[in-house]
């Protein structure tokens, strides 16, 4: 009975440890990007900025509505104003006013014709569009960063695996030579040479492990995840191999290689439109404005105590105010000239940016095409290196090849495999950069 209790206690302890152990999330590239787009703080801030500017637009529209104020005023006259009048009997002094003056009521104003304000509202609408495009630009940039971080992590993992396999082979060779040396069938030099081959690979493994840790942290930060969360990629670089040619054909030979969705050009177009509207605002400063006003007031004047003997009288009025701007020292003229120059500058900047982006598209297309050829070449290289290594291993077993020759073929195979994964990585990064320039990623509309 006592032994059964101990058994159940140990069982529950092991179950508790298993439940408390952090679960490792296996995430694909698609899942990493979607998490980043929903959890990255930068994206959230930009979306909040869109809301803020929308409130600013509503504030500008509110300026077209009437403003109504309730006001009250009390005045205590310490000395009354004296008015002098000349009469046939001499000068007569007359005191004007009373000790206390009360006033309360409503005042309203409404802009009727305000061309400059109307144009200013268009500026706020343009700012909303600019912030929307900025948010889209940040999302495109984030997708690009997550993709490259994910690909770099896969490259580090694949490189580590290749080096570890070579290290395991070298370690096995060292053990074999040690046994042969113990039996007197191998020299001490062979043993030392085999052990050196093992130790030479260990720094590379350590470097790959450090790269994996750093890239994993970078990916978590981009995704807006807690760095203590355990994640691991659910894909390898070779998993992208089957789709590369189809995507490359779409990117390099398809019709969707225009810059219509490029976020930099879109942002500059919106800025140009903003400057055009800002120029219109300055032009509207030359136009007259018309505003209406109305008031409903109650007044009371009395002497002595300010709270007794109050006699209220009501007064109301409505009116129109027409203002013609005539002269302001040349301010409007120079502001308009500044706005015109800024607008002209932006047009030249856009033209230069478009040339630069077209060059980037051509460059990335060229890089993608070269990387595809490099992948094919490296595939053949891996096959030849593998075949050469197999032949050398057979030759080594029958004593027809030296250990140095065997290690050379093993190192050549490792280098060929590393170059193959590097070529896949280079292609994927170039493809991601091209999608960013074109703004065509399906993750962001």
Coordinates of C-alpha atoms in Angstrom, one line a residue:
X1 CA 0.0 0.0 0.0
X2 CA 2.8 2.4 0.9
X3 CA 4.7 1.5 -2.3
X4 CA 1.5 2.3 -4.3
X5 CA 1.3 5.8 -2.7
X6 CA 4.9 6.5 -3.6
X7 CA 4.3 5.4 -7.1
X8 CA 1.3 7.8 -7.5
X9 CA 3.2 10.7 -5.9
X10 CA 6.1 10.2 -8.3
X11 CA 3.7 9.9 -11.2
X12 CA 1.9 13.2 -10.3
X13 CA 5.3 14.9 -9.9
X14 CA 6.4 13.9 -13.4
X15 CA 3.1 14.9 -14.8
X16 CA 3.4 18.3 -13.2
X17 CA 6.9 18.8 -14.5
X18 CA 5.7 17.9 -18.0
X19 CA 2.8 20.4 -17.8
X20 CA 5.0 23.2 -16.5
X21 CA 7.7 22.7 -19.1
X22 CA 7.5 25.5 -21.8
X23 CA 5.9 24.3 -25.0
X24 CA 7.9 24.9 -28.2
X25 CA 5.9 26.5 -31.0
X26 CA 6.7 25.3 -34.5
X27 CA 5.9 28.2 -36.8
X28 CA 5.9 28.5 -40.5
X29 CA 7.0 31.6 -42.4
X30 CA 3.3 32.4 -43.1
X31 CA 2.4 32.1 -39.4
X32 CA 5.4 34.3 -38.3
X33 CA 4.4 37.1 -40.7
X34 CA 0.7 37.0 -39.6
X35 CA 1.7 37.2 -35.9
X36 CA 4.1 40.0 -36.7
X37 CA 1.4 42.0 -38.5
X38 CA -1.0 41.7 -35.6
X39 CA 1.4 42.0 -32.6
X40 CA 4.3 44.2 -33.7
X41 CA 4.1 47.5 -31.7
X42 CA 5.3 49.6 -34.6
X43 CA 2.3 48.5 -36.7
X44 CA -0.1 49.2 -33.8
X45 CA 1.3 52.7 -33.4
X46 CA 0.8 53.5 -37.1
X47 CA -2.8 52.3 -37.0
X48 CA -3.4 54.5 -33.9
X49 CA -1.8 57.4 -35.9
X50 CA -4.4 57.0 -38.6
X51 CA -7.2 57.3 -36.0
X52 CA -5.5 60.4 -34.6
X53 CA -5.4 62.2 -37.9
X54 CA -9.0 61.2 -38.6
X55 CA -9.9 63.1 -35.4
X56 CA -7.9 66.0 -36.7
X57 CA -9.9 66.0 -39.9
X58 CA -13.2 66.0 -37.9
X59 CA -11.8 68.9 -35.9
X60 CA -11.3 70.9 -39.1
X61 CA -14.8 70.1 -40.3
X62 CA -16.2 71.2 -36.9
X63 CA -14.8 74.7 -37.6
X64 CA -17.5 75.1 -40.3
X65 CA -20.2 74.6 -37.7
X66 CA -21.6 77.4 -35.4
X67 CA -19.9 78.2 -32.1
X68 CA -22.2 79.1 -29.2
X69 CA -20.9 80.5 -26.0
X70 CA -22.7 81.3 -22.7
X71 CA -21.0 84.2 -21.0
X72 CA -21.6 86.2 -17.8
X73 CA -19.9 89.4 -16.6
X74 CA -20.1 91.6 -13.5
X75 CA -18.5 95.0 -13.3
X76 CA -18.2 97.2 -10.1
X77 CA -17.5 100.9 -11.0
X78 CA -15.3 102.4 -8.3
X79 CA -15.8 105.8 -9.8
X80 CA -18.4 106.8 -12.4
X81 CA -17.5 108.5 -15.7
X82 CA -18.2 112.2 -15.7
X83 CA -19.5 114.1 -18.7
X84 CA -19.3 117.9 -18.9
X85 CA -21.9 120.0 -20.7
X86 CA -21.7 123.7 -21.4
X87 CA -24.9 125.6 -20.5
X88 CA -25.9 129.3 -20.4
X89 CA -25.4 129.1 -16.7
X90 CA -22.0 127.6 -16.9
X91 CA -20.5 124.1 -17.2
X92 CA -22.5 121.2 -15.8
X93 CA -21.0 117.9 -14.7
X94 CA -23.1 114.8 -15.1
X95 CA -22.2 111.3 -13.7
X96 CA -22.8 108.5 -16.1
X97 CA -23.5 104.9 -15.3
X98 CA -24.2 103.0 -12.0
X99 CA -22.3 101.2 -9.3
X100 CA -23.0 97.7 -10.6
X101 CA -23.3 96.3 -14.1
X102 CA -24.4 92.7 -14.8
X103 CA -24.5 91.0 -18.2
X104 CA -25.3 87.4 -19.2
X105 CA -26.4 85.7 -22.4
X106 CA -25.6 83.7 -25.5
X107 CA -23.3 84.6 -28.4
X108 CA -23.0 82.6 -31.6
X109 CA -20.8 82.8 -34.7
X110 CA -20.8 80.8 -37.9
X111 CA -18.4 81.0 -40.9
X112 CA -20.4 81.3 -44.1
X113 CA -17.8 81.9 -46.8
X114 CA -14.3 80.8 -45.8
X115 CA -12.4 79.6 -48.9
X116 CA -9.1 79.1 -47.0
X117 CA -10.7 76.9 -44.3
X118 CA -12.5 74.8 -47.0
X119 CA -9.1 74.1 -48.7
X120 CA -7.5 73.3 -45.3
X121 CA -10.0 70.4 -44.8
X122 CA -8.7 68.9 -48.0
X123 CA -5.2 68.9 -46.4
X124 CA -6.5 66.9 -43.4
X125 CA -8.0 64.3 -45.8
X126 CA -4.7 64.0 -47.6
X127 CA -2.9 63.5 -44.3
X128 CA -5.1 60.6 -43.5
X129 CA -4.2 59.0 -46.8
X130 CA -0.5 59.6 -46.1
X131 CA -0.8 57.9 -42.8
X132 CA -2.6 55.0 -44.3
X133 CA 0.2 54.6 -46.9
X134 CA 2.8 55.0 -44.1
X135 CA 1.1 52.2 -42.2
X136 CA 1.1 50.1 -45.4
X137 CA 4.8 50.9 -45.9
X138 CA 5.6 49.8 -42.4
X139 CA 3.8 46.5 -42.9
X140 CA 5.6 45.9 -46.2
X141 CA 8.9 46.6 -44.5
X142 CA 8.0 44.3 -41.5
X143 CA 7.1 41.5 -43.9
X144 CA 10.4 41.9 -45.7
X145 CA 12.3 41.9 -42.3
X146 CA 10.5 38.8 -41.0
X147 CA 11.1 36.9 -44.2
X148 CA 14.8 37.7 -44.3
X149 CA 15.1 36.9 -40.5
X150 CA 13.3 33.6 -41.0
X151 CA 15.4 32.7 -44.1
X152 CA 18.6 33.6 -42.2
X153 CA 17.5 31.4 -39.3
X154 CA 16.8 28.5 -41.6
X155 CA 20.2 29.0 -43.3
X156 CA 21.9 28.9 -39.9
X157 CA 20.1 25.8 -38.9
X158 CA 20.9 24.0 -42.2
X159 CA 24.5 25.1 -42.0
X160 CA 24.8 23.8 -38.4
X161 CA 23.3 20.5 -39.4
X162 CA 25.7 20.1 -42.4
X163 CA 28.7 21.0 -40.2
X164 CA 27.5 18.6 -37.4
X165 CA 27.2 15.8 -39.9
X166 CA 30.7 16.5 -41.1
X167 CA 31.8 16.7 -37.5
X168 CA 30.2 13.3 -36.7
X169 CA 32.0 11.8 -39.7
X170 CA 35.3 13.3 -38.6
X171 CA 34.8 12.0 -35.0
X172 CA 34.0 8.5 -36.3
X173 CA 37.2 8.6 -38.4
X174 CA 39.2 9.7 -35.3
X175 CA 37.8 6.8 -33.2
X176 CA 38.6 4.3 -36.0
X177 CA 42.2 5.6 -36.2
X178 CA 42.5 5.5 -32.5
X179 CA 41.5 1.8 -32.5
X180 CA 43.9 1.2 -35.4
X181 CA 46.7 2.9 -33.5
X182 CA 46.0 0.8 -30.4
X183 CA 46.3 -2.2 -32.6
X184 CA 49.5 -0.9 -34.3
X185 CA 47.8 -0.5 -37.7
X186 CA 48.0 3.3 -37.8
X187 CA 50.6 5.9 -37.0
X188 CA 50.3 8.6 -34.4
X189 CA 50.3 11.2 -37.1
X190 CA 47.1 9.7 -38.5
X191 CA 45.5 9.8 -35.1
X192 CA 46.6 13.5 -34.6
X193 CA 45.4 14.4 -38.0
X194 CA 42.0 12.9 -37.4
X195 CA 41.6 14.6 -34.0
X196 CA 42.6 18.0 -35.5
X197 CA 39.9 17.5 -38.2
X198 CA 37.4 17.1 -35.3
X199 CA 38.5 20.1 -33.3
X200 CA 38.7 22.4 -36.4
X201 CA 34.9 21.9 -36.9
X202 CA 33.9 22.7 -33.3
X203 CA 34.2 26.5 -33.5
X204 CA 32.1 26.5 -36.6
X205 CA 29.4 24.6 -34.8
X206 CA 29.6 27.0 -31.8
X207 CA 29.4 30.0 -34.2
X208 CA 26.3 28.5 -35.9
X209 CA 24.6 27.9 -32.5
X210 CA 25.2 31.5 -31.5
X211 CA 23.8 32.7 -34.9
X212 CA 20.7 30.6 -34.3
X213 CA 20.1 32.1 -30.9
X214 CA 20.6 35.7 -32.1
X215 CA 18.4 35.2 -35.2
X216 CA 15.7 33.6 -33.0
X217 CA 15.7 36.6 -30.7
X218 CA 15.5 39.0 -33.7
X219 CA 12.6 37.0 -35.1
X220 CA 10.7 37.1 -31.8
X221 CA 11.2 40.9 -31.5
X222 CA 9.9 41.4 -35.0
X223 CA 6.9 39.3 -34.2
X224 CA 6.2 41.2 -31.0
X225 CA 6.6 38.1 -28.9
X226 CA 8.0 37.6 -25.4
X227 CA 11.6 36.6 -25.9
X228 CA 11.1 33.8 -23.3
X229 CA 8.6 32.1 -25.6
X230 CA 10.1 28.9 -27.2
X231 CA 9.6 28.8 -30.9
X232 CA 11.2 26.9 -33.7
X233 CA 10.8 27.0 -37.5
X234 CA 8.6 24.3 -39.0
X235 CA 10.3 24.6 -42.4
X236 CA 13.7 24.2 -44.0
X237 CA 15.3 26.0 -46.9
X238 CA 14.7 23.0 -49.1
X239 CA 11.0 23.3 -48.6
X240 CA 11.0 26.4 -50.7
X241 CA 12.8 24.8 -53.5
X242 CA 9.7 23.5 -55.3
X243 CA 8.0 26.9 -55.5
X244 CA 11.0 29.0 -56.5
X245 CA 10.9 28.5 -60.2
X246 CA 7.2 29.3 -60.5
X247 CA 7.5 32.4 -58.4
X248 CA 10.6 33.5 -60.3
X249 CA 8.8 33.2 -63.5
X250 CA 6.0 35.3 -62.1
X251 CA 8.3 38.0 -60.9
X252 CA 10.7 38.3 -63.8
X253 CA 8.6 37.5 -66.8
X254 CA 5.1 38.4 -65.6
X255 CA 3.3 41.6 -66.3
X256 CA 3.1 42.7 -62.6
X257 CA 6.6 44.3 -62.4
X258 CA 5.3 47.9 -62.6
X259 CA 5.8 50.3 -59.8
X260 CA 2.1 51.0 -59.4
X261 CA 2.1 49.6 -55.8
X262 CA 5.5 50.9 -54.8
X263 CA 4.9 52.5 -51.4
X264 CA 7.7 55.1 -51.8
X265 CA 6.1 56.4 -55.0
X266 CA 2.6 56.3 -53.6
X267 CA 3.8 58.3 -50.5
X268 CA 5.5 60.8 -52.7
X269 CA 2.4 61.2 -54.9
X270 CA 0.4 61.9 -51.8
X271 CA 3.0 64.4 -50.6
X272 CA 2.9 66.1 -54.0
X273 CA -0.9 66.3 -53.8
X274 CA -0.6 67.7 -50.3
X275 CA 1.8 70.4 -51.5
X276 CA -0.6 71.2 -54.3
X277 CA -3.5 71.6 -51.8
X278 CA -1.2 73.7 -49.5
X279 CA -0.5 76.0 -52.5
X280 CA -4.3 76.3 -53.0
X281 CA -4.7 77.2 -49.4
X282 CA -2.2 80.0 -49.8
X283 CA -4.1 81.3 -52.9
X284 CA -7.3 81.3 -50.9
X285 CA -5.8 83.8 -48.5
X286 CA -6.5 86.5 -51.1
X287 CA -10.2 85.8 -51.1
X288 CA -12.7 87.6 -48.8
X289 CA -14.5 85.9 -45.9
X290 CA -18.1 86.2 -44.7
X291 CA -19.2 85.2 -41.2
X292 CA -22.5 85.6 -39.3
X293 CA -23.0 86.4 -35.7
X294 CA -25.9 86.5 -33.2
X295 CA -26.3 87.3 -29.6
X296 CA -29.0 87.2 -26.9
X297 CA -28.0 89.1 -23.8
X298 CA -29.6 90.2 -20.5
X299 CA -28.3 93.4 -18.8
X300 CA -28.8 94.9 -15.3
X301 CA -27.5 98.1 -13.8
X302 CA -28.0 99.2 -10.2
X303 CA -26.5 101.2 -7.4
X304 CA -25.5 100.0 -3.9
X305 CA -25.5 96.3 -3.2
X306 CA -24.6 94.2 -6.3
X307 CA -27.3 91.6 -5.5
X308 CA -30.3 93.7 -4.7
X309 CA -32.5 95.8 -6.8
X310 CA -31.6 94.0 -10.1
X311 CA -33.6 95.0 -13.1
X312 CA -32.9 92.9 -16.1
X313 CA -33.5 94.0 -19.7
X314 CA -33.0 91.8 -22.8
X315 CA -31.2 92.7 -26.0
X316 CA -30.6 90.7 -29.1
X317 CA -28.9 91.2 -32.4
X318 CA -27.8 89.4 -35.6
X319 CA -25.1 90.5 -38.0
X320 CA -22.8 89.7 -40.9
X321 CA -19.1 90.4 -41.2
X322 CA -17.5 90.7 -44.6
X323 CA -13.7 91.0 -44.5
X324 CA -11.6 91.8 -47.6
X325 CA -7.8 91.2 -47.1
X326 CA -6.1 94.1 -48.7
X327 CA -2.5 94.4 -47.4
X328 CA -0.5 92.2 -45.0
X329 CA 3.0 93.4 -45.8
X330 CA 3.6 90.8 -48.5
X331 CA 3.1 87.8 -46.3
X332 CA 0.6 86.0 -48.5
X333 CA 2.7 86.6 -51.6
X334 CA 5.8 85.1 -50.2
X335 CA 4.0 82.2 -48.6
X336 CA 2.5 81.4 -51.9
X337 CA 5.9 81.5 -53.6
X338 CA 7.3 79.1 -51.0
X339 CA 4.4 76.7 -51.5
X340 CA 4.9 76.8 -55.3
X341 CA 8.7 76.0 -55.0
X342 CA 8.0 73.1 -52.6
X343 CA 5.5 71.7 -55.1
X344 CA 7.9 72.0 -58.0
X345 CA 10.7 70.4 -56.0
X346 CA 8.6 67.4 -55.2
X347 CA 7.8 66.7 -58.8
X348 CA 11.6 66.6 -59.6
X349 CA 12.2 64.3 -56.6
X350 CA 9.5 61.9 -57.8
X351 CA 11.0 61.7 -61.2
X352 CA 14.4 60.9 -59.7
X353 CA 12.9 58.3 -57.3
X354 CA 11.1 56.5 -60.1
X355 CA 14.4 56.1 -62.1
X356 CA 16.1 54.7 -59.0
X357 CA 13.3 52.3 -58.3
X358 CA 13.2 51.0 -61.9
X359 CA 16.9 50.4 -61.6
X360 CA 16.4 48.4 -58.4
X361 CA 13.7 46.3 -60.1
X362 CA 16.0 45.5 -63.0
X363 CA 18.8 44.7 -60.6
X364 CA 16.7 42.4 -58.4
X365 CA 15.4 40.6 -61.5
X366 CA 18.9 40.0 -62.6
X367 CA 20.0 38.8 -59.2
X368 CA 17.1 36.4 -59.0
X369 CA 17.9 34.9 -62.5
X370 CA 21.6 34.5 -61.5
X371 CA 20.7 32.9 -58.2
X372 CA 18.5 30.4 -60.0
X373 CA 21.4 29.4 -62.2
X374 CA 23.6 29.3 -59.1
X375 CA 21.2 26.9 -57.4
X376 CA 21.2 24.6 -60.4
X377 CA 25.0 24.7 -60.5
X378 CA 25.3 24.0 -56.8
X379 CA 22.9 21.1 -57.0
X380 CA 25.1 19.5 -59.6
X381 CA 28.1 20.4 -57.4
X382 CA 26.5 18.6 -54.4
X383 CA 25.8 15.5 -56.5
X384 CA 29.4 15.4 -57.8
X385 CA 30.9 16.0 -54.4
X386 CA 28.7 13.2 -52.9
X387 CA 29.7 10.8 -55.7
X388 CA 33.4 11.7 -55.2
X389 CA 33.1 11.2 -51.5
X390 CA 31.5 7.8 -51.9
X391 CA 34.3 6.7 -54.3
X392 CA 36.9 8.0 -51.9
X393 CA 35.4 6.2 -49.0
X394 CA 35.5 2.9 -50.9
X395 CA 39.0 3.6 -51.9
X396 CA 40.0 4.4 -48.3
X397 CA 38.5 1.2 -47.0
X398 CA 40.7 -0.9 -49.4
X399 CA 43.7 1.2 -48.7
X400 CA 43.9 2.9 -52.1
X401 CA 43.4 6.4 -50.7
X402 CA 44.9 8.3 -47.8
X403 CA 43.1 9.9 -44.9
X404 CA 44.0 13.3 -46.2
X405 CA 42.3 12.5 -49.5
X406 CA 39.3 11.3 -47.7
X407 CA 39.1 14.4 -45.5
X408 CA 39.4 16.6 -48.6
X409 CA 36.4 15.0 -50.3
X410 CA 34.4 15.2 -47.0
X411 CA 35.2 18.9 -46.7
X412 CA 34.4 19.4 -50.4
X413 CA 31.0 17.8 -49.8
X414 CA 30.3 20.0 -46.8
X415 CA 31.4 23.1 -48.8
X416 CA 29.1 22.1 -51.7
X417 CA 26.1 21.6 -49.4
X418 CA 26.7 24.9 -47.6
X419 CA 27.0 26.7 -50.9
X420 CA 23.8 25.1 -52.1
X421 CA 21.8 26.3 -49.0
X422 CA 23.5 29.8 -49.4
X423 CA 22.3 30.0 -53.0
X424 CA 18.7 29.2 -51.9
X425 CA 18.9 31.8 -49.2
X426 CA 20.3 34.4 -51.6
X427 CA 17.4 33.8 -54.0
X428 CA 14.7 34.0 -51.3
X429 CA 16.2 37.3 -50.0
X430 CA 16.4 38.7 -53.5
X431 CA 12.8 37.7 -54.1
X432 CA 11.7 39.3 -50.8
X433 CA 13.5 42.5 -51.7
X434 CA 11.8 42.6 -55.1
X435 CA 8.4 42.1 -53.6
X436 CA 9.1 44.9 -51.2
X437 CA 10.1 47.3 -54.0
X438 CA 7.0 46.3 -56.1
X439 CA 4.7 46.3 -53.0
X440 CA 3.1 43.1 -54.3
X441 CA 3.2 40.9 -51.2
X442 CA -0.1 39.2 -50.6
X443 CA 0.1 39.8 -46.9
X444 CA -0.5 43.5 -47.3
X445 CA -3.2 45.0 -49.5

